[in-house]
Coordinates of C-alpha atoms in Angstrom, one line a residue:
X386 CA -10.0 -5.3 12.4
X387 CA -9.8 -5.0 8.6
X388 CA -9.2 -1.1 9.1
X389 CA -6.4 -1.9 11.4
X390 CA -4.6 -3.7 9.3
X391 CA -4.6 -1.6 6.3
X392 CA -3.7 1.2 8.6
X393 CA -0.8 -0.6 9.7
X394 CA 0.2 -1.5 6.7
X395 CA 0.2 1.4 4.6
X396 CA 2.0 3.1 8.4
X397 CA 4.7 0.0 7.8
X398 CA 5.3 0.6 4.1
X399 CA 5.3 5.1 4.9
X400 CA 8.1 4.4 7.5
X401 CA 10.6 2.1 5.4
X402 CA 10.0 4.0 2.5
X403 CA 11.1 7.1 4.4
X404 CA 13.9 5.9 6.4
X405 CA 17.0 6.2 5.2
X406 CA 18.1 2.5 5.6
X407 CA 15.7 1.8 3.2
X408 CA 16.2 -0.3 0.2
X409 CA 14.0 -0.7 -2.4
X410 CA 14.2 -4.5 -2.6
X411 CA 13.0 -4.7 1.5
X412 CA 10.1 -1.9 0.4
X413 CA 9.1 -4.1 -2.5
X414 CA 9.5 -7.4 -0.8
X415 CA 7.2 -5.8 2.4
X416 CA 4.8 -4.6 -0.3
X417 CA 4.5 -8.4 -2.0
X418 CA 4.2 -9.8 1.6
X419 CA 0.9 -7.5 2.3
X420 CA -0.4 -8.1 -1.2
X421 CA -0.3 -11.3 -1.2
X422 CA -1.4 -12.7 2.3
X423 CA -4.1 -13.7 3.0
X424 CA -4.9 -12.2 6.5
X425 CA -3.7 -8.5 4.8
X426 CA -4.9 -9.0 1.4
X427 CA -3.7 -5.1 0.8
X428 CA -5.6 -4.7 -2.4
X429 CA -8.8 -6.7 -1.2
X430 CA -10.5 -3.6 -0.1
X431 CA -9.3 -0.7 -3.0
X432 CA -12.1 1.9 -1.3
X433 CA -10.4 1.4 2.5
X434 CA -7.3 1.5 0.8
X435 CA -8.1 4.4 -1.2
X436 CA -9.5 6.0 2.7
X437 CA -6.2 5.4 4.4
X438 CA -3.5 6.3 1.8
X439 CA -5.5 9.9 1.7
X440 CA -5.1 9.8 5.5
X441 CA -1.7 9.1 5.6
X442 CA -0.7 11.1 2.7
X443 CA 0.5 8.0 0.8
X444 CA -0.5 8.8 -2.0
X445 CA 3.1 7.7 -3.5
X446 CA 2.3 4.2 -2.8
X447 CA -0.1 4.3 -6.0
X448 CA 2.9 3.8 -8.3
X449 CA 4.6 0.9 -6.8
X450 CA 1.2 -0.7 -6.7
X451 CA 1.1 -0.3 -10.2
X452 CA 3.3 -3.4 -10.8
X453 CA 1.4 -5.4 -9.0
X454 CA -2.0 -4.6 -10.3
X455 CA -2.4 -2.1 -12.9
X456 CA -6.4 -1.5 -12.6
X457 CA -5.9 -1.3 -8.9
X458 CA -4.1 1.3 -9.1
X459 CA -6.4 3.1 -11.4
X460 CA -8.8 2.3 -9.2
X461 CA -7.0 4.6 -6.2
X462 CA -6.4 7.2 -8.9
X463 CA -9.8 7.6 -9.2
X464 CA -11.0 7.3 -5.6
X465 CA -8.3 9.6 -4.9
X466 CA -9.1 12.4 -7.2

């Protein structure tokens, strides 16, 4: 289930990044919403994070993740190297 969510996730943040209609204050907002809940908890789980943004080739995630949490982001650097 945990896998699932990350995966959809990091899917949901890949699309509206990508989409033209985008705007970085809905891709930031969407990002703050999976950080911070508590069902998602995106950065509770850095190495199945790490797993799925390689899968996904998402790997540009890593710097908007930065604001949020600096040494999670280092983190995926290295477990992305």
């Amino acid at each position: 289930m945990r896998t699932f969510l990350i995966e959809s996730a990091v899917e949901m943040l890949v699309d509206n990044y990508s989409s033209k209609e985008c705007r970085e204050v809905f891709f930031m907002r969407a990002l703050d919403y999976l950080i911070y809940d508590e069902e998602v908890n995106l950065l509770g789980d850095i190495p199945l994070l790490a797993e799925v943004i390689y899968e996904k080739d998402a790997q540009f995630l890593i710097e908007p993740l930065r604001i949020h949490n600096r040494k999670a982001a280092l983190e995926l650097e290295r477990l992305l190297a």
